[in-house]
Every structure is written in structure tokens, then in C-alpha cells.
XYZ file of C-alpha atoms in Angstrom:
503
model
C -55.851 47.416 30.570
C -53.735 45.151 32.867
C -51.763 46.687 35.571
C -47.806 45.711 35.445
C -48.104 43.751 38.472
C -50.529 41.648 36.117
C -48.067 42.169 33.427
C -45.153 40.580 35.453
C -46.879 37.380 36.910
C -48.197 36.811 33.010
C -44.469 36.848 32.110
C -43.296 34.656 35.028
C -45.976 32.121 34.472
C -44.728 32.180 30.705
C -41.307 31.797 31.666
C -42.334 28.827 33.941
C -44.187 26.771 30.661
C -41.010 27.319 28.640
C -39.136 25.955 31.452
C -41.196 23.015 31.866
C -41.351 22.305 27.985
C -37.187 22.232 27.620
C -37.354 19.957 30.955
C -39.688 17.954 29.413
C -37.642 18.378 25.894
C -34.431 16.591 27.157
C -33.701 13.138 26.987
C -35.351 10.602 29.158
C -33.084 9.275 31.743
C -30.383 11.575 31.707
C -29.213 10.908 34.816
C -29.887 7.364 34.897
C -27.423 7.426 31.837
C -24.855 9.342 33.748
C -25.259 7.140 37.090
C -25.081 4.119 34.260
C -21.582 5.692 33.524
C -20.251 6.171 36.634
C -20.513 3.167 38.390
C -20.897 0.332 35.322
C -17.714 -0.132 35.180
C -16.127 -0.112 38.581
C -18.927 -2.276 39.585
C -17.871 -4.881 37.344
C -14.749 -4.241 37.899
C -15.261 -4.786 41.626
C -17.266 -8.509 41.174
C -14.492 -10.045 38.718
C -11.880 -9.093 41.206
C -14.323 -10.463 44.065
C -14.651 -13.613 42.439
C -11.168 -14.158 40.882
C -9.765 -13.609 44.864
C -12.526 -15.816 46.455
C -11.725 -18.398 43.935
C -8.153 -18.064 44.924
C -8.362 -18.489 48.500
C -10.909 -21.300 48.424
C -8.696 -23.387 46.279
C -6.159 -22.825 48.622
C -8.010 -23.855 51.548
C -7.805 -20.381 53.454
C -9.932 -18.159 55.109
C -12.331 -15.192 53.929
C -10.655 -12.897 55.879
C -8.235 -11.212 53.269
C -11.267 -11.159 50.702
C -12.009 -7.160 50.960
C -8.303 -6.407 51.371
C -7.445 -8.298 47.878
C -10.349 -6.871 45.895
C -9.411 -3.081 47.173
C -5.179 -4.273 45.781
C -6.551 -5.578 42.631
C -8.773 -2.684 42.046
C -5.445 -0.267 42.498
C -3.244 -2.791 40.511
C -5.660 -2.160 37.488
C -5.108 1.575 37.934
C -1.418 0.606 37.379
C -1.116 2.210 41.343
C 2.734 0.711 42.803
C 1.868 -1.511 45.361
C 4.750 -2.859 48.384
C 4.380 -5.890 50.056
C 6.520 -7.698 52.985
C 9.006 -4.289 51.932
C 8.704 -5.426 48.099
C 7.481 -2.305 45.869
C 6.255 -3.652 42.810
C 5.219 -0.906 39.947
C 5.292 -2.729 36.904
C 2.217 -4.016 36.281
C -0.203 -5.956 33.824
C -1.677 -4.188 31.409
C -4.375 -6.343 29.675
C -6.843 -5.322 33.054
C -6.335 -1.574 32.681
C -6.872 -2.026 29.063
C -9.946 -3.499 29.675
C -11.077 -1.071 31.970
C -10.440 1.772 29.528
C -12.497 0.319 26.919
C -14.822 0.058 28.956
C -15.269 3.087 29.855
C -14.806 4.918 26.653
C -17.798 2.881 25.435
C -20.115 3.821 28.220
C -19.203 7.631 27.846
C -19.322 7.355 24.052
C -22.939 5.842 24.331
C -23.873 8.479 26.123
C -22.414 11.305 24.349
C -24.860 10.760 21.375
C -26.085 13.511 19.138
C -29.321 14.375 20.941
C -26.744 15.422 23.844
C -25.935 18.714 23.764
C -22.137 19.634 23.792
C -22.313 21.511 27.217
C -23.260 18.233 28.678
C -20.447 16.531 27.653
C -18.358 17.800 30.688
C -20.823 15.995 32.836
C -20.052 12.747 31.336
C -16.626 13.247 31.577
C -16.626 13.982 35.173
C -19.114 11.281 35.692
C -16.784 8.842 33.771
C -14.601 10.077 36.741
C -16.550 10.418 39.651
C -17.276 6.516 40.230
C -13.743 5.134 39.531
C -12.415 7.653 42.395
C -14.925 6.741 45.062
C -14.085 3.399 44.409
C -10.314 4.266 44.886
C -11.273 5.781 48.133
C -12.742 3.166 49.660
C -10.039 0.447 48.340
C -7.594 2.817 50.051
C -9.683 2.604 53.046
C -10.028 -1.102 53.019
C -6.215 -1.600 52.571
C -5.269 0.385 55.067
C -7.917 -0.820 57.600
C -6.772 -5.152 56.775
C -3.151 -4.026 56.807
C -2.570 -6.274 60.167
C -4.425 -9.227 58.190
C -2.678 -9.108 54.401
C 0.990 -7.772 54.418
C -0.312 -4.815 52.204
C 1.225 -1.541 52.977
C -1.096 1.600 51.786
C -0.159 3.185 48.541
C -0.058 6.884 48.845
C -3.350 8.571 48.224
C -2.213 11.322 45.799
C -1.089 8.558 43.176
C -3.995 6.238 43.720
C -6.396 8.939 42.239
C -4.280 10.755 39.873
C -3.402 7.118 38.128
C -7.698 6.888 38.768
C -8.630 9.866 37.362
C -5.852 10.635 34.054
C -7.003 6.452 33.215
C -10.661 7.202 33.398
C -11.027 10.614 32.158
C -8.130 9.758 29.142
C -10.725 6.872 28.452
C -13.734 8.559 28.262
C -12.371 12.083 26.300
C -11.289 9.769 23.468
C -14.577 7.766 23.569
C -16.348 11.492 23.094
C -13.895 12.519 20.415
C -14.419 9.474 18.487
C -18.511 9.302 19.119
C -18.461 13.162 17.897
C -15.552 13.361 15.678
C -17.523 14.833 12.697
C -18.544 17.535 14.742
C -15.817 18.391 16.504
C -14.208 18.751 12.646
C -16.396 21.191 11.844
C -15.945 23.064 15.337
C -12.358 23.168 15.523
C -11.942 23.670 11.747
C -9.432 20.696 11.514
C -8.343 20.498 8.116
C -8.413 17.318 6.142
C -4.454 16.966 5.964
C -4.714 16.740 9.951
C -7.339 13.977 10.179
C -5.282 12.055 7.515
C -2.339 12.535 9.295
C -4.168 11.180 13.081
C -5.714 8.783 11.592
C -2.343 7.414 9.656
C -0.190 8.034 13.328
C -2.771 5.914 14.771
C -2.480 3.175 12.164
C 1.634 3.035 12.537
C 1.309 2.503 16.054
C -1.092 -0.338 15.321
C 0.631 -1.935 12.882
C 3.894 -1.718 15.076
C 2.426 -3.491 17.734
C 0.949 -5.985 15.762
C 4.128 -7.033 14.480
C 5.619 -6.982 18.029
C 2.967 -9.491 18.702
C 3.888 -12.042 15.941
C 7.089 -11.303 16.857
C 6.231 -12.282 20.540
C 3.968 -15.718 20.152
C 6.756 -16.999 17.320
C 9.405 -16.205 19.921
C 6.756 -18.085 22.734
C 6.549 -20.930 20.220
C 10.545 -20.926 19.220
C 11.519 -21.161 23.170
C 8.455 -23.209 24.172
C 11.006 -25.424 25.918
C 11.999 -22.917 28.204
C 8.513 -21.560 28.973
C 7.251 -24.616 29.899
C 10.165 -25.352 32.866
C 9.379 -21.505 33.996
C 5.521 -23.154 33.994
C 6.989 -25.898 35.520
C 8.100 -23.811 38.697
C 4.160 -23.667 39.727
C 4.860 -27.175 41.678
C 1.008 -28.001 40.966
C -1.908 -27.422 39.294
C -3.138 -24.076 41.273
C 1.011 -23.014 40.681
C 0.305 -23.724 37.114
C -2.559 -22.346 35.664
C -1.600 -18.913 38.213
C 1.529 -18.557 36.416
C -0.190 -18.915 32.885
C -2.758 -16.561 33.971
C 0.268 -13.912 35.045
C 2.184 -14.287 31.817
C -1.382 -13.832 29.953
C -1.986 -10.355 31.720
C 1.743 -8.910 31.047
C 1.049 -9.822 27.654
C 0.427 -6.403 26.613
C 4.041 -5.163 28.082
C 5.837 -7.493 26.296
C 3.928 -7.008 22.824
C 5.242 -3.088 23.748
C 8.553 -3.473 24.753
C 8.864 -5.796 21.200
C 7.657 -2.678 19.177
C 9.829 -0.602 21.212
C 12.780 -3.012 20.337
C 11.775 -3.377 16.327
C 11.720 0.855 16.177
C 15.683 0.440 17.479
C 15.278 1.017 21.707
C 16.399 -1.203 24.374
C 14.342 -3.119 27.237
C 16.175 -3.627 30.558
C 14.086 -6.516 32.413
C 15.935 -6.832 35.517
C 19.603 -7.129 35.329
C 19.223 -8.066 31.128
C 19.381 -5.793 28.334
C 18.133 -6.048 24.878
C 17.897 -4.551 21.666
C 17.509 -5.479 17.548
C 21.838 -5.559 17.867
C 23.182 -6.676 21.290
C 21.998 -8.690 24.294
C 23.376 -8.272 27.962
C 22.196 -10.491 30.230
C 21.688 -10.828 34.041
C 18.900 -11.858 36.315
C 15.454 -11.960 35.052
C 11.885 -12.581 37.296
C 10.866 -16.259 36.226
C 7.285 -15.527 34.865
C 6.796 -17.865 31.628
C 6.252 -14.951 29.493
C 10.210 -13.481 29.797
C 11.029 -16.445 28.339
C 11.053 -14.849 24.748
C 13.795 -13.040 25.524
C 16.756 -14.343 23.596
C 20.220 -15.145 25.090
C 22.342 -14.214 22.316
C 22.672 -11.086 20.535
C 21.535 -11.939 16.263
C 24.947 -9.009 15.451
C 24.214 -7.913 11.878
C 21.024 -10.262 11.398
C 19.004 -8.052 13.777
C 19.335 -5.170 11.212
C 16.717 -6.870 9.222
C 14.054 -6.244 12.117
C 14.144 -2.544 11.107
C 12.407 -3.588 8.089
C 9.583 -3.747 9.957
C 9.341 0.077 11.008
C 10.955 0.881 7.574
C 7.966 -0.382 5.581
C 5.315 1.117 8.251
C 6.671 4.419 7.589
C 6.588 3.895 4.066
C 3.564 2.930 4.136
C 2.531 6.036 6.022
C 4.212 8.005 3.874
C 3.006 6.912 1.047
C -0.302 7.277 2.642
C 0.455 11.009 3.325
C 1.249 12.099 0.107
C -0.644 15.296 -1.365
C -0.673 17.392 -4.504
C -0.166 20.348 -2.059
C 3.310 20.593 -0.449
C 1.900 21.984 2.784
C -0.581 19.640 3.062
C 1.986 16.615 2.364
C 4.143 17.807 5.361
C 1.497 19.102 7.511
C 0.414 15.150 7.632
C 3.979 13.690 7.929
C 4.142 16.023 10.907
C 1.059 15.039 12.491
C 1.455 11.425 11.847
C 4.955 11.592 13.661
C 3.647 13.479 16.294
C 1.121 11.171 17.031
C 2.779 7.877 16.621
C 5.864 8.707 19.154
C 3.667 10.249 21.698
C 1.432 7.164 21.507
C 4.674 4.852 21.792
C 6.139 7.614 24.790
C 2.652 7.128 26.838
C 2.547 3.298 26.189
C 6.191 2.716 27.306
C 5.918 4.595 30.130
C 2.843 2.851 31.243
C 4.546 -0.726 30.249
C 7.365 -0.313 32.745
C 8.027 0.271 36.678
C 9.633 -0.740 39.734
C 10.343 -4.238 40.450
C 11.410 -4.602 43.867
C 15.135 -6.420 44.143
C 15.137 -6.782 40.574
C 15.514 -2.849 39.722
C 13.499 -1.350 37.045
C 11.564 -2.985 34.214
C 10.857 -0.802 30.868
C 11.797 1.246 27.899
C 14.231 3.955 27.450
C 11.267 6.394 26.679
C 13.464 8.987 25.070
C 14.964 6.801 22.573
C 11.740 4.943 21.843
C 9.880 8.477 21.499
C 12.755 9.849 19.212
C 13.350 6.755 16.693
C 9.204 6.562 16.237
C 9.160 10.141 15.239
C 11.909 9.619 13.421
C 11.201 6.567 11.146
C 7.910 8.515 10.439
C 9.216 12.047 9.744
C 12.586 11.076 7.812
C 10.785 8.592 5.268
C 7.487 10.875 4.901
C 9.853 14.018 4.116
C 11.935 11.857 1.780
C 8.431 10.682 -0.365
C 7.499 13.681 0.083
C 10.095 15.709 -1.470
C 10.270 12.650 -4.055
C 6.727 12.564 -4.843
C 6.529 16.653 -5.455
C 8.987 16.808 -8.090
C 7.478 13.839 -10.184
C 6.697 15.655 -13.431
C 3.226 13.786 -13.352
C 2.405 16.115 -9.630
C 4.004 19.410 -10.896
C 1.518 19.523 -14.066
C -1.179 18.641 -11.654
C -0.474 21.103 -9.257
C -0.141 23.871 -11.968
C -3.209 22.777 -13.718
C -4.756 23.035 -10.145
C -3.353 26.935 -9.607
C -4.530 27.549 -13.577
C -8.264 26.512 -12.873
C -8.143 28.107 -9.435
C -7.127 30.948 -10.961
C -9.040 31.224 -14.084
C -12.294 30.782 -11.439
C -11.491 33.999 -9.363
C -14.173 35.988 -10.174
C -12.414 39.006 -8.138
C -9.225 39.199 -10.735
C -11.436 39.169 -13.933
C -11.609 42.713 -13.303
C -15.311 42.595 -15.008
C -17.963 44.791 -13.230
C -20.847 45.048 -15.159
C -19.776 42.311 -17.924
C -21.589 39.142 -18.314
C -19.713 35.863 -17.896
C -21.612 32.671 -19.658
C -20.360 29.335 -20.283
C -19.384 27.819 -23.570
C -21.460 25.888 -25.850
C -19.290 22.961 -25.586
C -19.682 22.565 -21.574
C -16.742 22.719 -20.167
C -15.182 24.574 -17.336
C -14.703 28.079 -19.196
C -15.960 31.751 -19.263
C -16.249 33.936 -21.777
C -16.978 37.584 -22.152
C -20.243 38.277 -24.121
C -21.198 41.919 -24.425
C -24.184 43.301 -23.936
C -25.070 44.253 -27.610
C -27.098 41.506 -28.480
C -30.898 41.603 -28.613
C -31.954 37.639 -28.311
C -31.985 34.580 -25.838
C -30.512 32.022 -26.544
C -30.058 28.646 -24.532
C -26.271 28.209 -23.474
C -26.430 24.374 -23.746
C -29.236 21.983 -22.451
C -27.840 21.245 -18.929
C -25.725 24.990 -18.937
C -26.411 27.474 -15.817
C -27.562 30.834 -17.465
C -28.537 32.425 -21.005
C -26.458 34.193 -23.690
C -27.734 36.943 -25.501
C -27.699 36.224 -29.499
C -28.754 37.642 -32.839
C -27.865 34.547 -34.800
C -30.930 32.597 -34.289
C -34.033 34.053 -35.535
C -36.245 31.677 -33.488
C -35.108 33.129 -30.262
C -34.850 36.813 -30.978
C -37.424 39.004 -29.615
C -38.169 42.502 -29.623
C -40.529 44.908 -27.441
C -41.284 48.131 -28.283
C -42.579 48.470 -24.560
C -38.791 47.862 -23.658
C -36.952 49.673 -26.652
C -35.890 52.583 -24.668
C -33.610 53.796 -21.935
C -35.500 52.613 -19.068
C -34.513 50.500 -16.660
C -35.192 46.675 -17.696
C -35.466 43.827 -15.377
C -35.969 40.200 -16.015
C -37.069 38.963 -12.846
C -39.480 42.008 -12.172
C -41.205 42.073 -15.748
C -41.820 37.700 -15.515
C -45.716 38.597 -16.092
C -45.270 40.695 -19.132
C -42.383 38.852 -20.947
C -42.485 34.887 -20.761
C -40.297 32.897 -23.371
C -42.730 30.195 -22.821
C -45.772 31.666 -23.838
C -45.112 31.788 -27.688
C -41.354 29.298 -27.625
C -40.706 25.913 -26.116
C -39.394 25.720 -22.674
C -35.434 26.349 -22.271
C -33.659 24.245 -19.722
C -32.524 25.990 -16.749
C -30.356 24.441 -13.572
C -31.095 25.138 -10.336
C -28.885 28.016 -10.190
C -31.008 30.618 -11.219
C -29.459 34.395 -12.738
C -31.459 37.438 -12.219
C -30.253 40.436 -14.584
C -30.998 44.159 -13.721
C -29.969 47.179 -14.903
C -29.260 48.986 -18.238
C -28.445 46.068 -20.367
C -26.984 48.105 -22.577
């Protein structure tokens, strides 16, 4: 007999196999794939910017010696970090490179957030989504600070370098996740169907709002091309040139959003100017080509026809939203809404900033945020209300509560009754009592049997089974089988076992 010191080291050495069989068990190259996330993306980040600046100062004909400094600005100018030079705070910032970087890293977290990943791991690619980004913040900040005497760069404060860092990168990555394992984290959560409809339909007004602040933005590009071209023109050569087209190609993205946040009724201030679908107040503008879209004269009662642009999104969405169910109807109206302005709120705000003697560029976020949620909300409540007293969605919502109704097997107040379904085949019970004495086949493809004593082929009695005892189907298979003297009866796959008196 084995003594429970043996005992013990049998269940340790146990223990250890198990352990090595899950290590072995889990994915090759986990951590490869979570260094892979970590650093992919800065690093490529980091050699654009390094090449873009050394390409820069070698046209120019100047030294290497600003080449670390500019890399570690650019790297906190795509973080949308306010950077002041020479005294001159600038905050507002291009968003096509932070865009970029996003993507970026939402696709390396998604890829490695796949399905053989367990959920508890997901955390770790999260913070490792994080975790490179912010070292490279910390040594940009380092490098800035250190070549402050060589470019006129003054240090951004540290606090805001890695908060901007970390909300862009770990925003960037949790919706990559979500979106990899969206099925999943359905059936977790329990979100309902009404709620994905109405994300999904939030997420498409936004879209389509910003594409038609696009169009809106190249035909504007193409109707003042005249005046684009002399703010080109103020490059003085080639280098000035293509630099300035280069700018106005990364602030692309702010104008396309302050354009949506015009069409949805807000305001834009760009410098000392001031425009909206009705009025225009002008003033002093930066000359970077791309502000040349903005018009000079108010359109009065002409620019009420840009709100049909939001007018037939939210339509649109709401006729998208529509449901037999009331509830259901509103619950995705809501959740559209919700989604859209907060979208809109988060883009604005990102869109806009400080722009040294110029004041500040952006959106008035509340009335951008409001006017989304309300387009949205007022015309889905409106088809809403419309589309649930059409005659046509009354009778099918009562023919719904009928048939849900009729189904409830708990209100048929039947305990020991049988329920079978019609000959015909159609959705309905009826009561059958227990009287009868024969099988008989409900229909060809019907779930179940019917007892009946008008067919004399299927009728069969057993004097074995004649009296009070207890009968069962199910038990009594080897003594009573239909199919031994009868053709075969089609059965489904749901299968009813009988037991008890049947009388």
C-alpha cells in the first residue's frame, strides 16, 4: 500500500504533466504575437516619420542634426499631442496620420484576438496594443526635450502625451476585439437584436454623413480651384509646393468633419471666420490650400436645402429601424441616435484645437452632438409612430400575440391531455382524449401519433395490456412493434414517449 508521502509526490508529478500538456496546448507564438502587436506599429510609424524628415532636410540642404528631434514631434503630432514652437501652440492637427495609426492597430490586435484565444487573454492584447505606443512616447518626450537647444521645440507636458497615447491606442485596439469577436460577445452580453440593428445603423449615418461632407468638400476644391491654386502658389518653389499640397492632404479628414458638422446644422469657426448651412462671418483664415473651400458669402435661404442631406440619412435610418414590436422600433431609434452623435461629439472634438495667433479652430461640439441625435431620434420616432399604426403592422402584430399565445403550453391548462397536430399540417393543436384504442399516423412529415378507432388497419389490441396496469410505450418497444406486422409510420426527429394510465 503506498504511504501518503508516496501518495502526494504521485499527485504533484500528475499535476506537473497536466501543466505541461495546457503549456504545450496553447498557441504557438503567443508572445511573439503580442510583441508583434506592440511594437508593429510604432515601428513603422517611427521609419515613415524618419524618412519623410530626412527627406525634408536633405532637400533643403541642412544638417542631420534636428533628425531625432523631428521624428520624436511627428510621432506626438500623430497622437494629436499640442505642440508650441518659437511661443506658437499649435493643437489642431491632421488627422489622416492618427487615422492611420488606429487602423493599424485595431488590425494587429484583431488578428490576434482570434477564436483559439481565450477571452482572459484578451486584456493582454489590449495592454500590449498599449504598452509599445507609450514607450515610444517616452522616449520622443525624451528626445524633444534633450534637442530643445537645436529645434525650437518646447516639451509638451508628459501627462497629455500618454493619455492622448494610450485612449488612441487602447480605443483602437478594444474596437478591433469587439469587431473580431462580435458574435461572441452577443451571446455573452445578451445584446438583443434591436441593439445590434440599431449600432450597426448609428454607425452607417455617421458614414454616410461624412461621405457627403466629402463630395461636398472636393466639389467645393474643384468650384474654388482658382483660389487654391494662389494659396499653392504661396510655396515660392517646388519644395514650398508639393509641402503645402501634402499639408492640405493630411487636414483632409478635419475638413470632410467640420462639412458633416455644417450639413447636420453647426457652425465651424476657422480662425477669425464663421460658417454654417445659413450665414457666413468672415475674418482671418491660416492660408493652407485646403481652407480654400470655405465660401465668402452666406447661400441665405438656399443653404436650407443642405439639410436634405441629414434629412434623408435619418430617414433612411429610420426606415431601417422599423419593427413589428414597438419596443424594439424605439429601442433602435435610441441606440442609433446615441451612437451617431457620440461618434460626431468624439470626431469634432478630435478635428479641432488651438491655433496659435489665430484662436481656436473646430466645432461647437454641443450643437453638433445635439442636432445628430436629433435628426436621428425626431424622424425615427415620427416613422415609427407612423409605421405602428399602419393597419397592415397592427394585424401583424396581433396575429403575432394570437400564435404566441395559442403556443403557450402553460395557459392550455391541460395536464394529462394529449395535444397532436392536425391532419392538414398546419400550426394548430387539438385536444384528443384518451379513449381511443388505435395508432394512427398524424400526417407523413407530422411530429407524434393520434390515437384512432376509425381505421381498422391500424387498430390493435393486446390482451397482455387490456387491464389497469401501468402501460408504457417506450419501455414495452420489444413486445409491441408496429413494424413487425404494419408498414413503417413516419416519425420526425422529435420523438414522444407516453407513460402512464392512458386511460
Amino acid at each position: 500500500m503506498p504511504s501518503p508521502t508516496a501518495d502526494n509526490l504521485a499527485s504533484r508529478l500528475r499535476q506537473m504533466r497536466q501543466l505541461s500538456r495546457a503549456q504545450r496546448a496553447m498557441p504557438d507564438g503567443s508572445a511573439r504575437e503580442l510583441v508583434v502587436v506592440a511594437f508593429a506599429v510604432p515601428v513603422v510609424t517611427m521609419l515613415v516619420s524618419a524618412v519623410v524628415v530626412l527627406t525634408v532636410l536633405l532637400s533643403a540642404g541642412s544638417g542631420l542634426d534636428g533628425l531625432a528631434t523631428a521624428v520624436g514631434a511627428i510621432w506626438l503630432a500623430v497622437h494629436q499631442v499640442p505642440l508650441t514652437m518659437s511661443g506658437v501652440t499649435v493643437g489642431v492637427l491632421p488627422l489622416l496620420p492618427t487615422i492611420a495609426v488606429a487602423a493599424g492597430t485595431a488590425r494587429m490586435a484583431a488578428s490576434a484576438s482570434g477564436p483559439e484565444r481565450p477571452a482572459s487573454e484578451l486584456v493582454a492584447v489590449v495592454f500590449s496594443a498599449m504598452g509599445g505606443p507609450l514607450l515610444m512616447t517616452a522616449l520622443s518626450l525624451a528626445v524633444v526635450m534633450d534637442g530643445s537647444s537645436v529645434f525650437p521645440l518646447q516639451s509638451p507636458a508628459a501627462l497629455t502625451a500618454f493619455g492622448y497615447t494610450a485612449g488612441i491606442h487602447a480605443a483602437a485596439a478594444t474596437l478591433g476585439i469587439v469587431w473580431q469577436r462580435r458574435h461572441e460577445c452577443y451571446e455573452r452580453f445578451g445584446i438583443t437584436p434591436a441593439v445590434r440593428r440599431g449600432v450597426r445603423l448609428g454607425g452607417f449615418a455617421v458614414t454616410a454623413l461624412l461621405t457627403c461632407a466629402a463630395a461636398l468638400v472636393v466639389i467645393r476644391m474643384v468650384m474654388r480651384w482658382g483660389i487654391v491654386g494662389d494659396l499653392i502658389g504661396g510655396g515660392s518653389d517646388f519644395d514650398g509646393y508639393l509641402g503645402l499640397t501634402a499639408l492640405s492632404v493630411l487636414y483632409l479628414p478635419n475638413a470632410v468633419i467640420g462639412a458633416a458638422a455644417v450639413l447636420v446644422g453647426s457652425d465651424v469657426h476657422v480662425g477669425g471666420a464663421t460658417v454654417d448651412l445659413l450665414d457666413v462671418h468672415g475674418g482671418p483664415v491660416p492660408p493652407l490650400p485646403v481652407l480654400g473651400v470655405l465660401p465668402e458669402d452666406g447661400a441665405g435661404m438656399l443653404g436650407i436645402l443642405g439639410f436634405v442631406i441629414p434629412a434623408s440619412i435619418a430617414l433612411l435610418v429610420a426606415w431601417r429601424c422599423r419593427d413589428i414590436d414597438p419596443l424594439a422600433n424605439v429601442r433602435s431609434v435610441a441606440v442609433a441616435s446615441a451612437v451617431a452623435a457620440s461618434t460626431m461629439v468624439v470626431l469634432c472634438s478630435m478635428a479641432g484645437g488651438a491655433l496659435g495667433e489665430f484662436g481656436d479652430v473646430g466645432v461647437t461640439l454641443p450643437t453638433a452632438g445635439v442636432f445628430t441625435l436629433g435628426w436621428l431620434a425626431v424622424s425615427g420616432m415620427v416613422v415609427a409612430l407612423v409605421y405602428g399604426t399602419l393597419p397592415s403592422t397592427r394585424a401583424a402584430r396581433e396575429m403575432l400575440d394570437v400564435d404566441d399565445e395559442y403556443f403557450d403550453g402553460d395557459d392550455l391548462g391541460y395536464e394529462d391531455d394529449y395535444l397532436t397536430a392536425d391532419d392538414d399540417g398546419d400550426e394548430h393543436w387539438e385536444y384528443d382524449d384518451w379513449e381511443h384504442e388505435g395508432w394512427e399516423n398524424a400526417d407523413d412529415g407530422a411530429d407524434g401519433a393520434a390515437w384512432s378507432d376509425d381505421d381498422p388497419d391500424h387498430s390493435h389490441k393486446d390482451d397482455e395490456h387490456t387491464d389497469d396496469d401501468e402501460w408504457d410505450v417506450a419501455a414495452s418497444a420489444d413486445e409491441f412493434d408496429v413494424a413487425d406486422d404494419h408498414e413503417s409510420v413516419a416519425t420526425s426527429d422529435e420523438d414522444v414517449e407516453y407513460s402512464g394510465d392512458p386511460r
